[in-house]
Tab-separated table of C-alpha atoms and ligand atoms in Angstrom:
chain	number	residue	atom	x	y	z
A	1	UNK	CA	169.557	175.389	10.473
A	2	UNK	CA	170.560	174.858	14.086
A	3	UNK	CA	174.203	175.859	13.553
A	4	UNK	CA	173.167	179.200	12.063
A	5	UNK	CA	171.275	179.957	15.257
A	6	UNK	CA	174.349	179.292	17.415
A	7	UNK	CA	176.496	181.316	15.028
A	8	UNK	CA	174.122	184.311	15.300
A	9	UNK	CA	174.082	184.141	19.078
A	10	UNK	CA	177.861	183.806	19.321
A	11	UNK	CA	178.224	186.848	17.092
A	12	UNK	CA	176.182	188.895	19.571
A	13	UNK	CA	177.970	187.492	22.627
A	14	UNK	CA	181.401	188.256	21.184
A	15	UNK	CA	180.308	191.752	20.184
A	16	UNK	CA	179.205	192.504	23.751
A	17	UNK	CA	182.383	190.980	25.202
A	18	UNK	CA	184.555	193.075	22.918
A	19	UNK	CA	182.398	196.209	23.335
A	20	UNK	CA	181.977	196.598	19.595
A	21	UNK	CA	185.587	195.813	18.632
A	22	UNK	CA	186.194	192.984	16.160
A	23	UNK	CA	187.008	189.703	17.977
A	24	UNK	CA	190.220	188.032	16.797
A	25	UNK	CA	190.942	184.355	16.214
A	26	UNK	CA	194.306	182.613	15.870
A	27	UNK	CA	193.981	179.278	14.047
A	28	UNK	CA	197.030	177.064	13.622
A	29	UNK	CA	196.932	173.897	11.538
A	30	UNK	CA	199.288	170.929	11.857
A	31	UNK	CA	199.398	167.906	9.570
A	32	UNK	CA	198.150	167.223	6.081
A	33	UNK	CA	195.962	169.074	3.575
A	34	UNK	CA	192.927	167.278	4.947
A	35	UNK	CA	193.450	169.234	8.166
A	36	UNK	CA	194.039	172.433	6.198
A	37	UNK	CA	190.699	171.886	4.450
A	38	UNK	CA	188.968	171.256	7.810
A	39	UNK	CA	190.476	174.438	9.234
A	40	UNK	CA	189.128	176.383	6.269
A	41	UNK	CA	185.619	175.224	7.218
A	42	UNK	CA	186.099	176.180	10.874
A	43	UNK	CA	187.464	179.557	9.792
A	44	UNK	CA	184.402	180.001	7.583
A	45	UNK	CA	182.198	179.568	10.658
A	46	UNK	CA	184.388	181.937	12.700
A	47	UNK	CA	183.978	184.613	10.022
A	48	UNK	CA	180.202	184.190	10.279
A	49	UNK	CA	180.550	184.687	14.045
A	50	UNK	CA	182.170	188.054	13.351
A	51	UNK	CA	185.816	187.065	13.897
A	52	UNK	CA	188.819	188.373	11.998
A	53	UNK	CA	192.118	186.488	12.027
A	54	UNK	CA	195.397	187.407	13.664
A	55	UNK	CA	198.862	185.877	13.310
A	56	UNK	CA	199.718	186.837	16.908
A	57	UNK	CA	198.363	184.511	19.624
A	58	UNK	CA	198.779	187.278	22.277
A	59	UNK	CA	196.182	189.408	20.458
A	60	UNK	CA	193.610	186.636	20.078
A	61	UNK	CA	190.272	186.157	21.853
A	62	UNK	CA	190.036	182.602	20.510
A	63	UNK	CA	192.923	180.233	19.794
A	64	UNK	CA	192.461	176.944	17.966
A	65	UNK	CA	195.069	174.291	17.184
A	66	UNK	CA	193.975	171.717	14.605
A	67	UNK	CA	196.298	168.820	15.376
A	68	UNK	CA	197.961	165.839	13.646
A	69	UNK	CA	198.704	162.420	15.132
A	70	UNK	CA	200.617	160.793	12.307
A	71	UNK	CA	204.048	160.763	13.987
A	72	UNK	CA	205.287	161.270	17.532
A	73	UNK	CA	207.218	164.366	16.523
A	74	UNK	CA	203.997	166.044	15.333
A	75	UNK	CA	202.342	165.294	18.675
A	76	UNK	CA	205.304	166.543	20.719
A	77	UNK	CA	205.179	169.870	18.913
A	78	UNK	CA	201.506	170.258	19.739
A	79	UNK	CA	202.004	169.503	23.440
A	80	UNK	CA	204.892	171.979	23.561
A	81	UNK	CA	202.948	174.735	21.833
A	82	UNK	CA	199.804	174.171	23.911
A	83	UNK	CA	201.901	174.375	27.081
A	84	UNK	CA	203.190	177.761	25.928
A	85	UNK	CA	199.620	179.132	25.819
A	86	UNK	CA	199.326	178.924	29.604
A	87	UNK	CA	201.008	182.295	30.107
A	88	UNK	CA	198.879	184.011	27.488
A	89	UNK	CA	195.764	182.694	29.193
A	90	UNK	CA	197.037	184.016	32.548
A	91	UNK	CA	197.447	187.497	31.091
A	92	UNK	CA	194.181	187.321	29.168
A	93	UNK	CA	191.671	185.283	31.240
A	94	UNK	CA	188.745	185.661	28.819
A	95	UNK	CA	190.783	183.960	26.053
A	96	UNK	CA	189.182	180.716	24.835
A	97	UNK	CA	191.688	177.967	23.959
A	98	UNK	CA	190.447	175.097	21.804
A	99	UNK	CA	192.045	171.947	20.361
A	100	UNK	CA	190.696	169.773	17.584
A	101	UNK	CA	191.832	167.345	14.881
A	102	UNK	CA	193.303	163.866	14.655
A	103	UNK	CA	195.343	163.890	17.867
A	104	UNK	CA	192.269	164.668	19.936
A	105	UNK	CA	190.532	161.526	18.676
A	106	UNK	CA	192.892	159.465	20.801
A	107	UNK	CA	191.579	158.704	24.280
A	108	UNK	CA	194.963	159.014	26.011
A	109	UNK	CA	195.610	162.424	24.450
A	110	UNK	CA	192.201	163.836	25.386
A	111	UNK	CA	192.727	162.544	28.925
A	112	UNK	CA	196.151	164.145	29.198
A	113	UNK	CA	194.803	167.495	27.969
A	114	UNK	CA	191.934	167.237	30.400
A	115	UNK	CA	194.159	166.468	33.374
A	116	UNK	CA	197.290	168.493	32.702
A	117	UNK	CA	196.166	171.491	30.626
A	118	UNK	CA	193.255	173.027	32.591
A	119	UNK	CA	193.405	176.237	30.541
A	120	UNK	CA	192.122	174.365	27.450
A	121	UNK	CA	188.362	174.911	27.502
A	122	UNK	CA	187.196	173.246	24.303
A	123	UNK	CA	188.305	169.965	22.707
A	124	UNK	CA	186.662	168.202	19.785
A	125	UNK	CA	187.588	165.484	17.295
A	126	UNK	CA	187.548	165.124	13.525
A	127	UNK	CA	183.866	164.152	13.448
A	128	UNK	CA	182.499	167.188	15.284
A	129	UNK	CA	183.479	169.962	12.880
A	130	UNK	CA	179.901	170.811	11.966
A	131	UNK	CA	178.983	170.917	15.668
A	132	UNK	CA	181.660	173.533	16.326
A	133	UNK	CA	179.216	176.485	16.774
A	134	UNK	CA	177.134	174.551	19.302
A	135	UNK	CA	180.199	173.381	21.262
A	136	UNK	CA	181.695	176.859	21.392
A	137	UNK	CA	178.325	178.287	22.417
A	138	UNK	CA	178.048	175.810	25.308
A	139	UNK	CA	181.607	176.510	26.370
A	140	UNK	CA	181.007	180.292	26.416
A	141	UNK	CA	177.498	180.443	27.885
A	142	UNK	CA	177.838	177.653	30.484
A	143	UNK	CA	181.372	178.798	31.292
A	144	UNK	CA	182.634	175.229	31.479
A	145	UNK	CA	185.071	172.955	29.690
A	146	UNK	CA	183.552	171.095	26.748
A	147	UNK	CA	185.272	167.892	25.564
A	148	UNK	CA	183.662	165.904	22.724
A	149	UNK	CA	185.306	163.258	20.569
A	150	UNK	CA	184.719	159.868	18.955
A	151	UNK	CA	181.058	159.189	18.331
A	152	UNK	CA	179.478	156.223	16.604
A	153	UNK	CA	180.633	155.304	13.086
A	154	UNK	CA	177.046	155.356	11.733
A	155	UNK	CA	176.598	158.968	12.924
A	156	UNK	CA	179.624	160.136	10.993
A	157	UNK	CA	177.818	161.595	8.042
A	158	UNK	CA	179.278	164.156	5.695
A	159	UNK	CA	178.417	167.747	6.498
A	160	UNK	CA	177.637	169.628	3.297
A	161	UNK	CA	177.093	173.346	2.937
A	162	UNK	CA	179.539	174.587	5.584
A	163	UNK	CA	181.001	177.988	4.720
A	164	UNK	CA	184.678	177.897	3.735
A	165	UNK	CA	187.293	180.567	4.340
A	166	UNK	CA	190.156	179.952	1.911
A	167	UNK	CA	193.557	181.427	2.602
A	168	UNK	CA	194.646	181.840	-1.007
A	169	UNK	CA	193.050	183.096	-4.199
A	170	UNK	CA	194.947	180.872	-6.650
A	171	UNK	CA	195.079	177.392	-5.082
A	172	UNK	CA	192.177	175.590	-3.427
A	173	UNK	CA	191.638	172.267	-1.629
A	174	UNK	CA	188.507	170.262	-2.266
A	175	UNK	CA	187.816	167.250	-0.048
A	176	UNK	CA	186.101	164.494	-2.028
A	177	UNK	CA	186.194	161.798	0.640
A	178	UNK	CA	186.858	161.402	4.335
A	179	UNK	CA	188.380	158.595	6.402
A	180	UNK	CA	190.350	155.509	5.437
A	181	UNK	CA	189.650	151.762	5.355
A	182	UNK	CA	193.152	150.500	4.688
A	183	UNK	CA	194.695	150.008	8.094
A	184	UNK	CA	198.312	150.054	6.956
A	185	UNK	CA	199.886	148.483	10.016
A	186	UNK	CA	201.933	151.567	11.013
A	187	UNK	CA	199.224	154.178	10.529
A	188	UNK	CA	196.935	155.942	12.999
A	189	UNK	CA	194.762	157.691	10.386
A	190	UNK	CA	191.981	155.051	10.136
A	191	UNK	CA	191.582	155.192	13.934
A	192	UNK	CA	191.326	158.970	14.123
A	193	UNK	CA	189.436	159.640	10.891
A	194	UNK	CA	187.009	156.711	10.808
A	195	UNK	CA	185.833	154.722	7.773
A	196	UNK	CA	185.822	155.921	4.165
A	197	UNK	CA	182.948	158.223	3.242
A	198	UNK	CA	182.783	159.694	-0.276
A	199	UNK	CA	180.884	162.873	-1.082
A	200	UNK	CA	178.364	162.597	-3.904
A	201	UNK	CA	179.626	163.428	-7.413
A	202	UNK	CA	176.969	166.179	-7.567
A	203	UNK	CA	178.292	167.861	-4.404
A	204	UNK	CA	181.898	167.623	-5.619
A	205	UNK	CA	181.029	168.956	-9.079
A	206	UNK	CA	179.022	171.877	-7.666
A	207	UNK	CA	181.887	172.951	-5.371
A	208	UNK	CA	184.405	172.470	-8.161
A	209	UNK	CA	182.408	174.672	-10.545
A	210	UNK	CA	182.113	177.348	-7.843
A	211	UNK	CA	185.889	177.316	-7.375
A	212	UNK	CA	186.546	177.668	-11.108
A	213	UNK	CA	183.959	180.470	-11.340
A	214	UNK	CA	185.628	182.225	-8.367
A	215	UNK	CA	188.905	182.229	-10.320
A	216	UNK	CA	190.850	179.444	-8.577
A	217	UNK	CA	193.455	178.043	-10.942
A	218	UNK	CA	194.935	175.061	-9.113
A	219	UNK	CA	192.412	172.796	-7.431
A	220	UNK	CA	193.561	169.741	-5.464
A	221	UNK	CA	191.059	166.966	-4.777
A	222	UNK	CA	191.715	165.487	-1.354
A	223	UNK	CA	191.243	162.129	0.324
A	224	UNK	CA	193.453	159.593	2.121
A	225	UNK	CA	192.976	157.289	-0.833
A	226	UNK	CA	191.219	159.118	-3.671
A	227	UNK	CA	191.499	156.013	-5.868
A	228	UNK	CA	188.782	154.329	-3.843
A	229	UNK	CA	186.374	157.245	-4.333
A	230	UNK	CA	182.780	156.119	-4.785
A	231	UNK	CA	183.317	152.544	-3.626
A	232	UNK	CA	181.272	153.030	-0.493
A	233	UNK	CA	178.381	155.341	-1.329
A	234	UNK	CA	176.813	153.453	-4.225
A	235	UNK	CA	177.042	156.496	-6.509
A	236	UNK	CA	178.284	154.387	-9.436
A	237	UNK	CA	181.063	156.844	-10.260
A	238	UNK	CA	184.682	155.821	-9.721
A	239	UNK	CA	187.579	158.235	-9.276
A	240	UNK	CA	188.631	158.228	-12.933
A	241	UNK	CA	185.032	158.963	-13.956
A	242	UNK	CA	184.777	161.748	-11.367
A	243	UNK	CA	187.912	163.333	-12.822
A	244	UNK	CA	186.457	163.099	-16.325
A	245	UNK	CA	183.276	164.845	-15.109
A	246	UNK	CA	185.191	167.687	-13.448
A	247	UNK	CA	187.580	168.082	-16.384
A	248	UNK	CA	184.619	169.036	-18.627
A	249	UNK	CA	184.147	172.279	-16.667
A	250	UNK	CA	185.219	175.056	-19.070
A	251	UNK	CA	188.003	177.424	-17.963
A	252	UNK	CA	191.729	177.868	-17.531
A	253	UNK	CA	192.745	175.852	-14.469
A	254	UNK	CA	194.591	172.759	-13.258
A	255	UNK	CA	193.297	169.745	-11.334
A	256	UNK	CA	195.519	167.762	-8.955
A	257	UNK	CA	194.660	165.054	-6.459
A	258	UNK	CA	196.154	163.334	-3.462
A	259	UNK	CA	196.718	160.793	-2.109
A	260	UNK	CA	196.673	157.853	-4.488
A	261	UNK	CA	197.103	154.359	-3.091
A	262	UNK	CA	198.950	152.068	-5.533
A	263	UNK	CA	196.621	149.138	-4.788
A	264	UNK	CA	193.659	151.060	-6.271
A	265	UNK	CA	195.496	153.035	-8.943
A	266	UNK	CA	194.150	151.826	-12.300
A	267	UNK	CA	195.256	152.192	-15.910
A	268	UNK	CA	191.868	153.859	-16.444
A	269	UNK	CA	192.958	156.596	-14.025
A	270	UNK	CA	196.353	157.020	-15.710
A	271	UNK	CA	194.700	157.159	-19.149
A	272	UNK	CA	192.255	159.760	-17.803
A	273	UNK	CA	195.198	161.875	-16.628
A	274	UNK	CA	196.939	161.502	-19.973
A	275	UNK	CA	193.848	162.401	-21.996
A	276	UNK	CA	192.510	165.119	-19.683
A	277	UNK	CA	192.423	168.752	-20.665
A	278	UNK	CA	193.108	170.242	-17.221
A	279	UNK	CA	194.596	167.367	-15.211
A	280	UNK	CA	198.176	168.059	-14.069
A	281	UNK	CA	200.716	165.399	-15.009
A	282	UNK	CA	201.676	165.034	-11.392
A	283	UNK	CA	201.114	161.833	-9.455
A	284	UNK	CA	201.766	161.458	-5.743
A	285	UNK	CA	201.949	157.689	-5.371
A	286	UNK	CA	203.379	156.633	-1.984
A	287	UNK	CA	205.299	153.341	-2.140
A	288	UNK	CA	206.512	153.317	1.521
A	289	UNK	CA	209.037	150.518	0.942
A	290	UNK	CA	210.736	148.829	-2.003
A	291	UNK	CA	210.830	145.414	-0.317
A	292	UNK	CA	208.050	142.834	-0.680
A	293	UNK	CA	208.310	141.378	2.824
A	294	UNK	CA	208.145	144.833	4.408
A	295	UNK	CA	205.239	145.864	2.148
A	296	UNK	CA	203.350	142.772	3.270
A	297	UNK	CA	204.013	143.525	6.929
A	298	UNK	CA	202.838	147.077	6.277
A	299	UNK	CA	199.568	145.656	4.899
A	300	UNK	CA	199.899	147.663	1.694
A	301	UNK	CA	198.384	145.080	-0.703
A	302	UNK	CA	200.850	145.554	-3.591
A	303	UNK	CA	204.381	144.417	-4.229
A	304	UNK	CA	207.430	146.046	-5.757
A	305	UNK	CA	206.855	144.757	-9.265
A	306	UNK	CA	203.207	145.854	-9.281
A	307	UNK	CA	204.306	149.329	-8.204
A	308	UNK	CA	206.966	149.458	-10.917
A	309	UNK	CA	204.471	148.272	-13.522
A	310	UNK	CA	202.117	151.139	-12.633
A	311	UNK	CA	204.943	153.651	-12.824
A	312	UNK	CA	206.117	152.344	-16.148
A	313	UNK	CA	202.597	152.504	-17.629
A	314	UNK	CA	202.119	156.014	-16.210
A	315	UNK	CA	205.385	157.192	-17.780
A	316	UNK	CA	204.476	155.568	-21.086
A	317	UNK	CA	201.166	157.435	-21.372
A	318	UNK	CA	202.577	160.665	-19.837
A	319	UNK	CA	206.264	161.084	-20.770
A	320	UNK	CA	206.325	164.437	-18.926
A	321	UNK	CA	204.930	162.915	-15.697
A	322	UNK	CA	206.251	164.207	-12.381
A	323	UNK	CA	206.156	161.496	-9.722
A	324	UNK	CA	206.358	162.110	-5.979
A	325	UNK	CA	206.063	159.652	-3.126
A	326	UNK	CA	206.191	158.907	0.619
A	327	UNK	CA	208.720	156.491	2.150
A	328	UNK	CA	209.154	155.054	5.615
A	329	UNK	CA	212.610	154.081	6.875
A	330	UNK	CA	213.079	151.689	9.787
A	331	UNK	CA	209.726	149.887	9.855
A	332	UNK	CA	209.859	147.331	12.734
A	333	UNK	CA	212.071	144.404	11.725
A	334	UNK	CA	213.320	146.013	8.491
A	335	UNK	CA	216.900	144.912	7.768
A	336	UNK	CA	219.586	146.906	5.997
A	337	UNK	CA	219.244	144.613	2.938
A	338	UNK	CA	215.518	145.303	2.832
A	339	UNK	CA	216.158	149.036	3.161
A	340	UNK	CA	218.526	148.742	0.153
A	341	UNK	CA	215.511	147.623	-1.914
A	342	UNK	CA	213.957	151.013	-1.103
A	343	UNK	CA	217.140	152.738	-2.285
A	344	UNK	CA	217.194	150.799	-5.533
A	345	UNK	CA	213.509	151.526	-6.145
A	346	UNK	CA	214.020	155.286	-5.939
A	347	UNK	CA	216.933	155.000	-8.352
A	348	UNK	CA	214.822	152.989	-10.745
A	349	UNK	CA	211.785	155.303	-10.641
A	350	UNK	CA	213.434	158.754	-10.719
A	351	UNK	CA	211.051	160.717	-8.459
A	352	UNK	CA	210.788	164.503	-8.626
A	353	UNK	CA	210.703	164.637	-4.834
A	354	UNK	CA	210.105	162.398	-1.839
A	355	UNK	CA	208.561	162.819	1.587
A	356	UNK	CA	210.790	160.659	3.771
A	357	UNK	CA	209.902	159.570	7.306
A	358	UNK	CA	211.560	157.551	10.020
A	359	UNK	CA	209.049	155.039	11.380
A	360	UNK	CA	207.261	156.314	14.485
A	361	UNK	CA	205.294	153.834	16.633
A	362	UNK	CA	201.640	154.820	17.082
A	363	UNK	CA	199.755	153.443	20.056
A	364	UNK	CA	196.945	151.093	19.038
A	365	UNK	CA	198.369	150.175	15.613
A	366	UNK	CA	199.533	146.659	14.715
A	367	UNK	CA	203.136	147.673	13.967
A	368	UNK	CA	203.526	149.270	17.404
A	369	UNK	CA	203.462	145.746	18.863
A	370	UNK	CA	206.087	144.311	16.464
A	371	UNK	CA	209.674	143.735	17.637
A	372	UNK	CA	211.826	146.675	16.559
A	373	UNK	CA	215.479	145.764	17.150
A	374	UNK	CA	217.257	148.367	14.981
A	375	UNK	CA	218.574	151.351	16.963
A	376	UNK	CA	217.458	154.925	16.349
A	377	UNK	CA	221.046	155.848	15.360
A	378	UNK	CA	221.157	153.095	12.757
A	379	UNK	CA	217.799	154.196	11.337
A	380	UNK	CA	219.044	157.794	11.173
A	381	UNK	CA	222.038	156.598	9.123
A	382	UNK	CA	219.763	154.798	6.644
A	383	UNK	CA	217.552	157.864	6.531
A	384	UNK	CA	220.541	160.096	5.650
A	385	UNK	CA	221.573	157.643	2.936
A	386	UNK	CA	218.069	157.754	1.476
A	387	UNK	CA	217.950	161.560	1.512
A	388	UNK	CA	221.423	161.832	-0.078
A	389	UNK	CA	220.426	159.452	-2.859
A	390	UNK	CA	217.222	161.364	-3.575
A	391	UNK	CA	219.064	164.709	-3.478
A	392	UNK	CA	221.350	163.540	-6.267
A	393	UNK	CA	218.397	162.317	-8.324
A	394	UNK	CA	216.510	165.591	-7.808
A	395	UNK	CA	219.576	167.659	-8.705
A	396	UNK	CA	219.986	165.724	-11.960
A	397	UNK	CA	216.303	166.173	-12.778
A	398	UNK	CA	216.533	169.906	-12.115
A	399	UNK	CA	219.647	170.284	-14.254
A	400	UNK	CA	217.907	168.453	-17.093
A	401	UNK	CA	215.071	171.002	-16.989
A	402	UNK	CA	217.409	173.872	-17.984
A	403	UNK	CA	216.559	175.001	-21.507
A	404	UNK	CA	212.998	173.627	-21.447
A	405	UNK	CA	209.889	175.807	-21.604
A	406	UNK	CA	207.385	175.266	-18.785
A	407	UNK	CA	203.821	176.410	-18.264
A	408	UNK	CA	203.892	178.070	-14.847
A	409	UNK	CA	200.999	179.185	-12.671
A	410	UNK	CA	202.182	182.383	-10.965
A	411	UNK	CA	201.407	182.307	-7.222
A	412	UNK	CA	203.108	185.436	-5.840
A	413	UNK	CA	206.440	187.078	-5.170
A	414	UNK	CA	209.364	185.305	-3.510
A	415	UNK	CA	210.096	187.571	-0.528
A	416	UNK	CA	213.815	186.676	-0.501
A	417	UNK	CA	214.670	187.106	-4.156
A	418	UNK	CA	211.984	189.568	-5.237
A	419	UNK	CA	211.233	187.283	-8.209
A	420	UNK	CA	207.786	186.032	-9.131
A	421	UNK	CA	207.232	182.460	-8.032
A	422	UNK	CA	204.982	179.760	-9.395
A	423	UNK	CA	204.676	176.067	-10.095
A	424	UNK	CA	204.718	173.827	-13.119
A	425	UNK	CA	202.100	171.151	-13.719
A	426	UNK	CA	204.593	168.755	-12.130
A	427	UNK	CA	204.476	170.927	-8.969
A	428	UNK	CA	208.051	172.159	-9.388
A	429	UNK	CA	208.800	175.702	-8.193
A	430	UNK	CA	209.932	178.175	-10.851
A	431	UNK	CA	211.025	181.758	-10.071
A	432	UNK	CA	211.397	184.466	-12.716
A	433	UNK	CA	211.437	188.252	-13.003
A	434	UNK	CA	208.090	189.808	-13.833
A	435	UNK	CA	205.250	192.075	-12.905
A	436	UNK	CA	202.927	191.354	-9.951
A	437	UNK	CA	199.773	191.521	-12.101
A	438	UNK	CA	200.764	188.154	-13.546
A	439	UNK	CA	199.745	186.502	-10.213
A	440	UNK	CA	197.030	183.945	-10.807
A	441	UNK	CA	197.823	183.562	-14.524
A	442	UNK	CA	199.562	180.800	-16.497
A	443	UNK	CA	202.783	181.891	-18.221
A	444	UNK	CA	205.321	180.265	-20.512
A	445	UNK	CA	208.753	180.384	-18.859
A	446	UNK	CA	212.094	179.258	-20.285
A	447	UNK	CA	214.232	177.644	-17.571
A	448	UNK	CA	217.700	179.208	-17.397
A	449	UNK	CA	219.138	177.952	-14.061
A	450	UNK	CA	218.629	175.141	-11.549
A	451	UNK	CA	219.718	175.510	-7.944
A	452	UNK	CA	218.549	173.808	-4.726
A	453	UNK	CA	215.527	172.253	-6.451
A	454	UNK	CA	214.290	175.662	-7.506
A	455	UNK	CA	214.311	176.497	-11.155
A	456	UNK	CA	214.728	180.060	-12.346
A	457	UNK	CA	213.795	181.266	-15.760
A	458	UNK	CA	212.671	184.034	-18.052
A	459	UNK	CA	209.215	184.930	-19.203
A	460	UNK	CA	208.451	184.222	-22.847
A	461	UNK	CA	206.307	186.754	-24.705
B	501	LIG	N1	196.802	158.210	2.967
B	501	LIG	C1	198.092	158.503	2.530
B	501	LIG	C2	199.082	158.930	3.573
B	501	LIG	C3	198.669	159.611	4.820
B	501	LIG	S1	199.912	159.810	6.032
B	501	LIG	C4	198.643	157.250	1.846
B	501	LIG	O1	198.236	156.165	2.096
B	501	LIG	O2	199.566	157.418	1.100
B	501	LIG	C5	201.266	160.470	5.114
B	501	LIG	C6	202.500	159.651	5.183
B	501	LIG	O3	202.982	159.593	6.506
B	501	LIG	C7	202.350	158.189	4.789
B	501	LIG	O4	202.343	158.006	3.431
B	501	LIG	C8	203.537	157.556	5.448
B	501	LIG	O5	204.665	157.588	4.601
B	501	LIG	C9	203.790	158.454	6.647
B	501	LIG	N2	203.429	157.777	7.885
B	501	LIG	C10	202.194	157.383	8.291
B	501	LIG	N3	202.278	156.772	9.493
B	501	LIG	C11	203.571	156.808	9.874
B	501	LIG	C12	204.294	156.328	11.005
B	501	LIG	N4	203.695	155.699	11.985
B	501	LIG	N5	205.631	156.533	11.041
B	501	LIG	C13	206.268	157.180	10.019
B	501	LIG	N6	205.646	157.617	8.935
B	501	LIG	C14	204.311	157.447	8.848
B	502	LIG	FE1	197.298	155.513	6.579
B	502	LIG	FE2	197.414	153.588	4.797
B	502	LIG	FE3	195.146	154.920	5.150
B	502	LIG	FE4	197.217	156.108	4.014
B	502	LIG	S1	196.078	154.361	3.187
B	502	LIG	S2	195.906	156.950	5.606
B	502	LIG	S3	198.948	155.230	5.064
B	502	LIG	S4	196.117	153.578	6.627
B	503	LIG	FE1	197.873	164.016	10.428
B	503	LIG	FE2	195.307	163.536	10.518
B	503	LIG	FE3	196.411	164.243	8.261
B	503	LIG	S1	196.881	162.348	11.516
B	503	LIG	S2	198.488	163.481	8.402
B	503	LIG	S3	196.293	165.504	10.052
B	503	LIG	S4	194.689	162.874	8.510
């Protein structure tokens, strides 16, 4: 394989450069789990090139930022942090600085990096991950800046068989599909990630079985809209059926998935969750807005009552279901009355937790051209009101958990409290006293206290 050849050569080049010392890489990931999963593949290739990882950029021979474009704030942070690398590069001229990920897929960003950040020597987009060894090789051997992004949609195939370096030993991410076809009017993702491409069920199953065999206990299937898995590759397996296939793998583990789009979330899927042996009763189902006019303008393809119907069915078949969601406040043209529909929806549904965002205009999206008369201060007030409402709901939910017994997957020790820390099937954090060798095991824990959305408890024999 061509990549393996580049990897071998880079290994030798780096060895010579470092005079036998181990070369160090600093990889920082912004954005969602999809980016985390991509970084794990890049790290896998770096390991094959002989790199170890460092948490200190000053010590690194190679620095990579995997970037996110979803909101302006995310982009500002990247520009700020890239700017700060200039001094490190001055002190350490052989350092290679690389940028990749969603932000780099945007023409104006790549141009700005090219023109204003001359110390960045490698830039690639979300579709070039498997070409990484070749691009780095060219950058190092030709001693020139290499900028590659975009590419034709038909060339965007799925790269199978890349090595993966996973950060943890308990939780793992497994990408089942790439891209998005939905074009929600506010969202940049379809522009920077391309069209939906599902992996084959065979490839997903094989990786899943490897993860279970390697001892991973909490495996999250990833995609921008996992509910439309299989619709575009003619494999004849839908998402619910894929879950059923994976769930047959013997072992002690949990399956989660994200993100689910309400327009493609079926009763078949909810029944599969309810009847599954290993499927966590946790559903991340972003509703974005509780108002029908706003949902239509967002191009979401469902309305409030359809969303509530799904939730009510899900709760009926899984009374212990933990629901989480994403919400946008201040979509262009949203009125206070329309925002109040969002407030009433969260009160009606009773979410475990919410990811709340103030609308951020993204260049090239439909919403960015819509009139947006409400001031930033006003939107911040609505945002605060939303967060306060959810905080009360979450506090009540936490308090109600006191006295219950939960099955907790132990992830590690909480550095602050010294207690063991883990998560329930509903993805709620539970801390409790115990011995470190319980890490990576499921334990029964009785909840004794609830504070700041963290439950504490005691181990049951
Ligand atoms: N594919 C997922 C979400 C990916 S982005 C889904 O459809 O649910 C994660 C979240 O970021 C979205 O759910 C949305 O709430 C938020 N988001 C996306 N674009 C945004 C924007 N322009 N401004 C504010 N929030 C945004
Ligand atoms: Fe963005 Fe909508 Fe696609 Fe989610 S489904 S990634 S919000 S366009
Ligand atoms: Fe950000 Fe790209 Fe994910 S834009 S949210 S890292 S898909």
